[in-house]
PDB file of C-alpha atoms and ligand atoms in Angstrom:
ATOM      1  CA  UNK A   1       0.000   0.000   0.000  1.00  0.00           C
ATOM      2  CA  UNK A   2       2.757   2.419   1.074  1.00  0.00           C
ATOM      3  CA  UNK A   3       4.749   1.449  -2.013  1.00  0.00           C
ATOM      4  CA  UNK A   4       1.708   2.182  -4.169  1.00  0.00           C
ATOM      5  CA  UNK A   5       1.268   5.665  -2.632  1.00  0.00           C
ATOM      6  CA  UNK A   6       4.973   6.390  -3.138  1.00  0.00           C
ATOM      7  CA  UNK A   7       4.685   5.294  -6.747  1.00  0.00           C
ATOM      8  CA  UNK A   8       1.691   7.637  -7.230  1.00  0.00           C
ATOM      9  CA  UNK A   9       3.542  10.560  -5.651  1.00  0.00           C
ATOM     10  CA  UNK A  10       6.942   9.859  -7.180  1.00  0.00           C
ATOM     11  CA  UNK A  11       6.418   7.590 -10.170  1.00  0.00           C
ATOM     12  CA  UNK A  12       9.388   5.613 -11.440  1.00  0.00           C
ATOM     13  CA  UNK A  13      10.128   6.701 -14.963  1.00  0.00           C
ATOM     14  CA  UNK A  14      11.270   4.911 -18.065  1.00  0.00           C
ATOM     15  CA  UNK A  15      15.005   5.438 -18.629  1.00  0.00           C
ATOM     16  CA  UNK A  16      14.483   5.889 -22.360  1.00  0.00           C
ATOM     17  CA  UNK A  17      11.237   7.900 -22.862  1.00  0.00           C
ATOM     18  CA  UNK A  18      10.831   9.327 -19.336  1.00  0.00           C
ATOM     19  CA  UNK A  19       7.127   8.360 -19.093  1.00  0.00           C
ATOM     20  CA  UNK A  20       5.896   6.978 -15.727  1.00  0.00           C
ATOM     21  CA  UNK A  21       6.308   3.200 -15.423  1.00  0.00           C
ATOM     22  CA  UNK A  22       3.523   0.784 -14.519  1.00  0.00           C
ATOM     23  CA  UNK A  23       3.903  -1.056 -11.244  1.00  0.00           C
ATOM     24  CA  UNK A  24       4.846  -4.201 -13.154  1.00  0.00           C
ATOM     25  CA  UNK A  25       7.606  -2.452 -15.141  1.00  0.00           C
ATOM     26  CA  UNK A  26      11.216  -1.892 -14.109  1.00  0.00           C
ATOM     27  CA  UNK A  27      13.674   0.601 -15.618  1.00  0.00           C
ATOM     28  CA  UNK A  28      12.062   0.634 -19.090  1.00  0.00           C
ATOM     29  CA  UNK A  29       8.458   0.736 -20.283  1.00  0.00           C
ATOM     30  CA  UNK A  30       7.224  -2.161 -22.383  1.00  0.00           C
ATOM     31  CA  UNK A  31       7.037  -0.027 -25.529  1.00  0.00           C
ATOM     32  CA  UNK A  32      10.678   1.033 -25.217  1.00  0.00           C
ATOM     33  CA  UNK A  33      11.809  -2.515 -24.529  1.00  0.00           C
ATOM     34  CA  UNK A  34      10.296  -3.481 -27.858  1.00  0.00           C
ATOM     35  CA  UNK A  35      11.135  -0.356 -29.852  1.00  0.00           C
ATOM     36  CA  UNK A  36      14.724   0.497 -28.828  1.00  0.00           C
ATOM     37  CA  UNK A  37      16.947  -0.105 -31.862  1.00  0.00           C
ATOM     38  CA  UNK A  38      18.894  -3.287 -31.191  1.00  0.00           C
ATOM     39  CA  UNK A  39      20.864  -4.226 -34.242  1.00  0.00           C
ATOM     40  CA  UNK A  40      21.407  -7.825 -33.063  1.00  0.00           C
ATOM     41  CA  UNK A  41      25.066  -7.788 -33.881  1.00  0.00           C
ATOM     42  CA  UNK A  42      26.231 -10.793 -32.014  1.00  0.00           C
ATOM     43  CA  UNK A  43      26.648 -13.287 -34.799  1.00  0.00           C
ATOM     44  CA  UNK A  44      28.689 -11.233 -37.200  1.00  0.00           C
ATOM     45  CA  UNK A  45      30.004  -7.684 -36.868  1.00  0.00           C
ATOM     46  CA  UNK A  46      28.612  -5.542 -39.667  1.00  0.00           C
ATOM     47  CA  UNK A  47      31.032  -3.598 -41.754  1.00  0.00           C
ATOM     48  CA  UNK A  48      30.111  -0.161 -40.316  1.00  0.00           C
ATOM     49  CA  UNK A  49      31.187  -1.412 -36.891  1.00  0.00           C
ATOM     50  CA  UNK A  50      34.287  -3.440 -37.734  1.00  0.00           C
ATOM     51  CA  UNK A  51      35.622  -0.727 -40.060  1.00  0.00           C
ATOM     52  CA  UNK A  52      36.245   1.470 -36.993  1.00  0.00           C
ATOM     53  CA  UNK A  53      39.033  -0.961 -36.010  1.00  0.00           C
ATOM     54  CA  UNK A  54      40.222  -2.418 -39.296  1.00  0.00           C
ATOM     55  CA  UNK A  55      43.900  -1.732 -39.884  1.00  0.00           C
ATOM     56  CA  UNK A  56      44.313  -0.280 -36.382  1.00  0.00           C
ATOM     57  CA  UNK A  57      43.827  -3.234 -34.053  1.00  0.00           C
ATOM     58  CA  UNK A  58      43.478  -7.016 -34.668  1.00  0.00           C
ATOM     59  CA  UNK A  59      40.254  -7.561 -32.666  1.00  0.00           C
ATOM     60  CA  UNK A  60      38.391 -10.876 -32.647  1.00  0.00           C
ATOM     61  CA  UNK A  61      34.762  -9.646 -32.339  1.00  0.00           C
ATOM     62  CA  UNK A  62      33.031  -6.307 -31.888  1.00  0.00           C
ATOM     63  CA  UNK A  63      29.493  -6.174 -30.492  1.00  0.00           C
ATOM     64  CA  UNK A  64      27.003  -3.379 -29.916  1.00  0.00           C
ATOM     65  CA  UNK A  65      23.647  -3.843 -28.208  1.00  0.00           C
ATOM     66  CA  UNK A  66      21.890  -0.582 -29.142  1.00  0.00           C
ATOM     67  CA  UNK A  67      22.210   1.669 -32.126  1.00  0.00           C
ATOM     68  CA  UNK A  68      23.064   5.179 -30.968  1.00  0.00           C
ATOM     69  CA  UNK A  69      21.890   8.296 -32.779  1.00  0.00           C
ATOM     70  CA  UNK A  70      21.808  11.917 -31.578  1.00  0.00           C
ATOM     71  CA  UNK A  71      18.513  12.966 -29.981  1.00  0.00           C
ATOM     72  CA  UNK A  72      17.262   9.356 -29.800  1.00  0.00           C
ATOM     73  CA  UNK A  73      15.813   7.368 -26.895  1.00  0.00           C
ATOM     74  CA  UNK A  74      19.116   5.481 -26.759  1.00  0.00           C
ATOM     75  CA  UNK A  75      20.963   8.762 -26.213  1.00  0.00           C
ATOM     76  CA  UNK A  76      18.555   9.614 -23.387  1.00  0.00           C
ATOM     77  CA  UNK A  77      19.213   6.189 -21.880  1.00  0.00           C
ATOM     78  CA  UNK A  78      22.992   6.616 -22.016  1.00  0.00           C
ATOM     79  CA  UNK A  79      22.665  10.086 -20.500  1.00  0.00           C
ATOM     80  CA  UNK A  80      20.739   8.639 -17.524  1.00  0.00           C
ATOM     81  CA  UNK A  81      23.490   6.089 -16.924  1.00  0.00           C
ATOM     82  CA  UNK A  82      26.391   8.509 -17.275  1.00  0.00           C
ATOM     83  CA  UNK A  83      25.177  11.759 -15.783  1.00  0.00           C
ATOM     84  CA  UNK A  84      22.039  11.080 -13.733  1.00  0.00           C
ATOM     85  CA  UNK A  85      23.354   8.578 -11.216  1.00  0.00           C
ATOM     86  CA  UNK A  86      21.364   5.675 -12.660  1.00  0.00           C
ATOM     87  CA  UNK A  87      23.879   2.923 -11.966  1.00  0.00           C
ATOM     88  CA  UNK A  88      21.143   0.312 -11.416  1.00  0.00           C
ATOM     89  CA  UNK A  89      19.811   1.104 -14.877  1.00  0.00           C
ATOM     90  CA  UNK A  90      23.320   0.463 -16.245  1.00  0.00           C
ATOM     91  CA  UNK A  91      23.456  -2.917 -14.526  1.00  0.00           C
ATOM     92  CA  UNK A  92      19.973  -3.799 -15.747  1.00  0.00           C
ATOM     93  CA  UNK A  93      20.931  -2.972 -19.345  1.00  0.00           C
ATOM     94  CA  UNK A  94      24.173  -4.926 -18.962  1.00  0.00           C
ATOM     95  CA  UNK A  95      22.188  -7.954 -17.802  1.00  0.00           C
ATOM     96  CA  UNK A  96      19.795  -7.592 -20.739  1.00  0.00           C
ATOM     97  CA  UNK A  97      22.742  -7.397 -23.104  1.00  0.00           C
ATOM     98  CA  UNK A  98      24.350 -10.361 -21.296  1.00  0.00           C
ATOM     99  CA  UNK A  99      21.218 -12.457 -21.829  1.00  0.00           C
ATOM    100  CA  UNK A 100      21.585 -11.924 -25.587  1.00  0.00           C
ATOM    101  CA  UNK A 101      25.297 -12.670 -25.418  1.00  0.00           C
ATOM    102  CA  UNK A 102      24.641 -15.867 -23.477  1.00  0.00           C
ATOM    103  CA  UNK A 103      22.623 -17.223 -26.361  1.00  0.00           C
ATOM    104  CA  UNK A 104      25.557 -16.784 -28.655  1.00  0.00           C
ATOM    105  CA  UNK A 105      28.254 -19.312 -29.363  1.00  0.00           C
ATOM    106  CA  UNK A 106      31.017 -16.711 -29.111  1.00  0.00           C
ATOM    107  CA  UNK A 107      30.488 -16.700 -25.368  1.00  0.00           C
ATOM    108  CA  UNK A 108      32.498 -19.887 -25.126  1.00  0.00           C
ATOM    109  CA  UNK A 109      35.728 -18.136 -25.934  1.00  0.00           C
ATOM    110  CA  UNK A 110      35.585 -15.231 -23.443  1.00  0.00           C
ATOM    111  CA  UNK A 111      37.730 -15.654 -20.337  1.00  0.00           C
ATOM    112  CA  UNK A 112      37.476 -12.235 -18.716  1.00  0.00           C
ATOM    113  CA  UNK A 113      35.364  -9.060 -18.901  1.00  0.00           C
ATOM    114  CA  UNK A 114      37.153  -5.753 -18.308  1.00  0.00           C
ATOM    115  CA  UNK A 115      35.325  -2.400 -18.262  1.00  0.00           C
ATOM    116  CA  UNK A 116      36.956   0.744 -19.650  1.00  0.00           C
ATOM    117  CA  UNK A 117      37.993   2.575 -16.451  1.00  0.00           C
ATOM    118  CA  UNK A 118      37.304   6.193 -15.548  1.00  0.00           C
ATOM    119  CA  UNK A 119      40.046   8.565 -14.469  1.00  0.00           C
ATOM    120  CA  UNK A 120      40.005   8.636 -10.640  1.00  0.00           C
ATOM    121  CA  UNK A 121      38.876  12.274 -10.472  1.00  0.00           C
ATOM    122  CA  UNK A 122      35.940  11.551 -12.727  1.00  0.00           C
ATOM    123  CA  UNK A 123      35.145   8.445 -10.691  1.00  0.00           C
ATOM    124  CA  UNK A 124      35.025  10.527  -7.508  1.00  0.00           C
ATOM    125  CA  UNK A 125      32.737  13.093  -9.124  1.00  0.00           C
ATOM    126  CA  UNK A 126      30.349  10.481 -10.470  1.00  0.00           C
ATOM    127  CA  UNK A 127      30.632   7.967  -7.642  1.00  0.00           C
ATOM    128  CA  UNK A 128      30.628   4.973  -9.997  1.00  0.00           C
ATOM    129  CA  UNK A 129      31.904   3.846 -13.390  1.00  0.00           C
ATOM    130  CA  UNK A 130      29.009   3.309 -15.784  1.00  0.00           C
ATOM    131  CA  UNK A 131      31.039   0.874 -17.929  1.00  0.00           C
ATOM    132  CA  UNK A 132      31.702  -1.206 -14.788  1.00  0.00           C
ATOM    133  CA  UNK A 133      27.955  -1.316 -13.994  1.00  0.00           C
ATOM    134  CA  UNK A 134      27.249  -2.605 -17.502  1.00  0.00           C
ATOM    135  CA  UNK A 135      30.112  -5.121 -17.245  1.00  0.00           C
ATOM    136  CA  UNK A 136      28.766  -6.366 -13.889  1.00  0.00           C
ATOM    137  CA  UNK A 137      25.340  -6.945 -15.442  1.00  0.00           C
ATOM    138  CA  UNK A 138      26.880  -8.891 -18.326  1.00  0.00           C
ATOM    139  CA  UNK A 139      29.015 -10.940 -15.943  1.00  0.00           C
ATOM    140  CA  UNK A 140      26.058 -11.821 -13.677  1.00  0.00           C
ATOM    141  CA  UNK A 141      24.046 -13.025 -16.649  1.00  0.00           C
ATOM    142  CA  UNK A 142      26.819 -14.923 -18.481  1.00  0.00           C
ATOM    143  CA  UNK A 143      29.020 -16.053 -15.552  1.00  0.00           C
ATOM    144  CA  UNK A 144      32.077 -14.790 -17.428  1.00  0.00           C
ATOM    145  CA  UNK A 145      34.486 -13.523 -14.720  1.00  0.00           C
ATOM    146  CA  UNK A 146      34.724  -9.783 -14.366  1.00  0.00           C
ATOM    147  CA  UNK A 147      37.712  -7.768 -13.193  1.00  0.00           C
ATOM    148  CA  UNK A 148      37.618  -4.047 -12.492  1.00  0.00           C
ATOM    149  CA  UNK A 149      41.143  -3.331 -11.263  1.00  0.00           C
ATOM    150  CA  UNK A 150      43.311  -4.793 -14.018  1.00  0.00           C
ATOM    151  CA  UNK A 151      43.217  -1.694 -16.200  1.00  0.00           C
ATOM    152  CA  UNK A 152      43.824   1.862 -14.941  1.00  0.00           C
ATOM    153  CA  UNK A 153      43.175   5.205 -16.538  1.00  0.00           C
ATOM    154  CA  UNK A 154      46.067   7.590 -15.948  1.00  0.00           C
ATOM    155  CA  UNK A 155      44.527  10.783 -17.287  1.00  0.00           C
ATOM    156  CA  UNK A 156      41.412  12.338 -18.660  1.00  0.00           C
ATOM    157  CA  UNK A 157      41.197  12.029 -22.434  1.00  0.00           C
ATOM    158  CA  UNK A 158      41.559  15.240 -24.374  1.00  0.00           C
ATOM    159  CA  UNK A 159      38.927  16.157 -26.913  1.00  0.00           C
ATOM    160  CA  UNK A 160      39.198  14.030 -30.028  1.00  0.00           C
ATOM    161  CA  UNK A 161      36.985  16.267 -32.138  1.00  0.00           C
ATOM    162  CA  UNK A 162      38.586  17.240 -35.425  1.00  0.00           C
ATOM    163  CA  UNK A 163      41.334  14.611 -35.270  1.00  0.00           C
ATOM    164  CA  UNK A 164      41.621  11.848 -37.827  1.00  0.00           C
ATOM    165  CA  UNK A 165      41.433   8.205 -36.731  1.00  0.00           C
ATOM    166  CA  UNK A 166      45.191   7.694 -36.421  1.00  0.00           C
ATOM    167  CA  UNK A 167      45.868  10.859 -34.402  1.00  0.00           C
ATOM    168  CA  UNK A 168      42.874  10.075 -32.147  1.00  0.00           C
ATOM    169  CA  UNK A 169      44.527   6.782 -31.329  1.00  0.00           C
ATOM    170  CA  UNK A 170      47.900   8.460 -30.708  1.00  0.00           C
ATOM    171  CA  UNK A 171      46.273  11.009 -28.369  1.00  0.00           C
ATOM    172  CA  UNK A 172      44.935   8.170 -26.260  1.00  0.00           C
ATOM    173  CA  UNK A 173      47.959   5.875 -26.367  1.00  0.00           C
ATOM    174  CA  UNK A 174      49.329   6.875 -22.935  1.00  0.00           C
ATOM    175  CA  UNK A 175      45.971   7.088 -21.187  1.00  0.00           C
ATOM    176  CA  UNK A 176      45.764   3.485 -19.903  1.00  0.00           C
ATOM    177  CA  UNK A 177      48.067   1.139 -18.003  1.00  0.00           C
ATOM    178  CA  UNK A 178      47.733  -2.465 -16.878  1.00  0.00           C
ATOM    179  CA  UNK A 179      47.962  -2.822 -13.102  1.00  0.00           C
ATOM    180  CA  UNK A 180      48.160  -6.615 -12.966  1.00  0.00           C
ATOM    181  CA  UNK A 181      49.436  -8.404 -16.114  1.00  0.00           C
ATOM    182  CA  UNK A 182      49.376 -11.855 -14.452  1.00  0.00           C
ATOM    183  CA  UNK A 183      45.596 -12.208 -14.810  1.00  0.00           C
ATOM    184  CA  UNK A 184      45.718 -11.477 -18.553  1.00  0.00           C
ATOM    185  CA  UNK A 185      48.166 -14.112 -19.754  1.00  0.00           C
ATOM    186  CA  UNK A 186      46.687 -16.173 -22.596  1.00  0.00           C
ATOM    187  CA  UNK A 187      43.158 -14.834 -21.959  1.00  0.00           C
ATOM    188  CA  UNK A 188      40.496 -13.781 -24.437  1.00  0.00           C
ATOM    189  CA  UNK A 189      39.408 -10.436 -22.955  1.00  0.00           C
ATOM    190  CA  UNK A 190      36.069  -8.768 -23.628  1.00  0.00           C
ATOM    191  CA  UNK A 191      36.494  -5.021 -23.173  1.00  0.00           C
ATOM    192  CA  UNK A 192      33.230  -3.263 -22.254  1.00  0.00           C
ATOM    193  CA  UNK A 193      32.230   0.388 -22.569  1.00  0.00           C
ATOM    194  CA  UNK A 194      28.961   2.329 -22.544  1.00  0.00           C
ATOM    195  CA  UNK A 195      29.245   4.096 -25.893  1.00  0.00           C
ATOM    196  CA  UNK A 196      31.332   3.415 -28.987  1.00  0.00           C
ATOM    197  CA  UNK A 197      31.841   6.336 -31.345  1.00  0.00           C
ATOM    198  CA  UNK A 198      35.253   6.299 -33.066  1.00  0.00           C
ATOM    199  CA  UNK A 199      36.702   3.209 -31.361  1.00  0.00           C
ATOM    200  CA  UNK A 200      39.855   5.123 -30.313  1.00  0.00           C
ATOM    201  CA  UNK A 201      39.318   4.509 -26.575  1.00  0.00           C
ATOM    202  CA  UNK A 202      38.820   0.779 -27.091  1.00  0.00           C
ATOM    203  CA  UNK A 203      41.968   0.582 -29.238  1.00  0.00           C
ATOM    204  CA  UNK A 204      44.116   2.466 -26.710  1.00  0.00           C
ATOM    205  CA  UNK A 205      43.010   0.136 -23.906  1.00  0.00           C
ATOM    206  CA  UNK A 206      43.306  -2.982 -26.076  1.00  0.00           C
ATOM    207  CA  UNK A 207      46.898  -2.199 -27.041  1.00  0.00           C
ATOM    208  CA  UNK A 208      47.918  -2.230 -23.363  1.00  0.00           C
ATOM    209  CA  UNK A 209      46.001  -5.400 -22.590  1.00  0.00           C
ATOM    210  CA  UNK A 210      47.471  -7.199 -25.585  1.00  0.00           C
ATOM    211  CA  UNK A 211      51.002  -6.048 -24.686  1.00  0.00           C
ATOM    212  CA  UNK A 212      50.442  -7.392 -21.157  1.00  0.00           C
ATOM    213  CA  UNK A 213      49.900 -10.921 -22.498  1.00  0.00           C
ATOM    214  CA  UNK A 214      46.222 -11.339 -23.474  1.00  0.00           C
ATOM    215  CA  UNK A 215      45.831 -13.715 -26.420  1.00  0.00           C
ATOM    216  CA  UNK A 216      42.702 -12.174 -27.985  1.00  0.00           C
ATOM    217  CA  UNK A 217      40.625  -9.054 -27.468  1.00  0.00           C
ATOM    218  CA  UNK A 218      37.010  -8.343 -28.363  1.00  0.00           C
ATOM    219  CA  UNK A 219      34.887  -5.245 -27.801  1.00  0.00           C
ATOM    220  CA  UNK A 220      31.359  -4.762 -26.524  1.00  0.00           C
ATOM    221  CA  UNK A 221      29.628  -1.393 -26.323  1.00  0.00           C
ATOM    222  CA  UNK A 222      26.135  -0.985 -24.934  1.00  0.00           C
ATOM    223  CA  UNK A 223      25.489   1.540 -27.707  1.00  0.00           C
ATOM    224  CA  UNK A 224      27.363   2.312 -30.923  1.00  0.00           C
ATOM    225  CA  UNK A 225      27.159   5.235 -33.275  1.00  0.00           C
ATOM    226  CA  UNK A 226      26.803   4.198 -36.894  1.00  0.00           C
TER     227      UNK A 226
HETATM  228 ZN1   ZN B   1       9.750   4.165 -22.389  1.00  0.00          ZN
END
């Protein structure tokens, strides 16, 4: 009863369209669950996604759960996770994504999930790392081990706007370091981030992980810009 009154006074809202949720709904309304653009990329990476890495890093797979476009419901969703403190929403979406991944044969080859870390100042400001929330959700659903402290971010990335793909990568090349190489040896690592735009962040992190002894590296972004 009390819960019902609270819900009437302060309705939970859909993370994508912001409309009040029904009592039976969590995080997303039913319409958004159906309508959010999910490209279903798990079997084969489409060219528009793999081309972001071709010639720059020898990845094994690249996955994206949502299709990101400016002004879309997916952008609203990512904004809630990154800037509005909605870490539970991030974990929920990670678990949803993980359920799709679990149904895919590629799952067999992943040994370890590593989220793209935040710089410690940013982490303090935000109180959580949204990529880690997503990675936790994926790990819970798939049982692939998850490790948050292997990779460190040493600085805040500078703006990459206006740089070409090679100079973007060079800008980011000193941003990450591996804190514990022993856990990476011979492993197929799945690097996880919230949003994939150019791929430069993934590549910078992957270079360090590969140099530290990982055998293969794949990428998963909750949302990717086409
Ligand atoms: Zn909605």
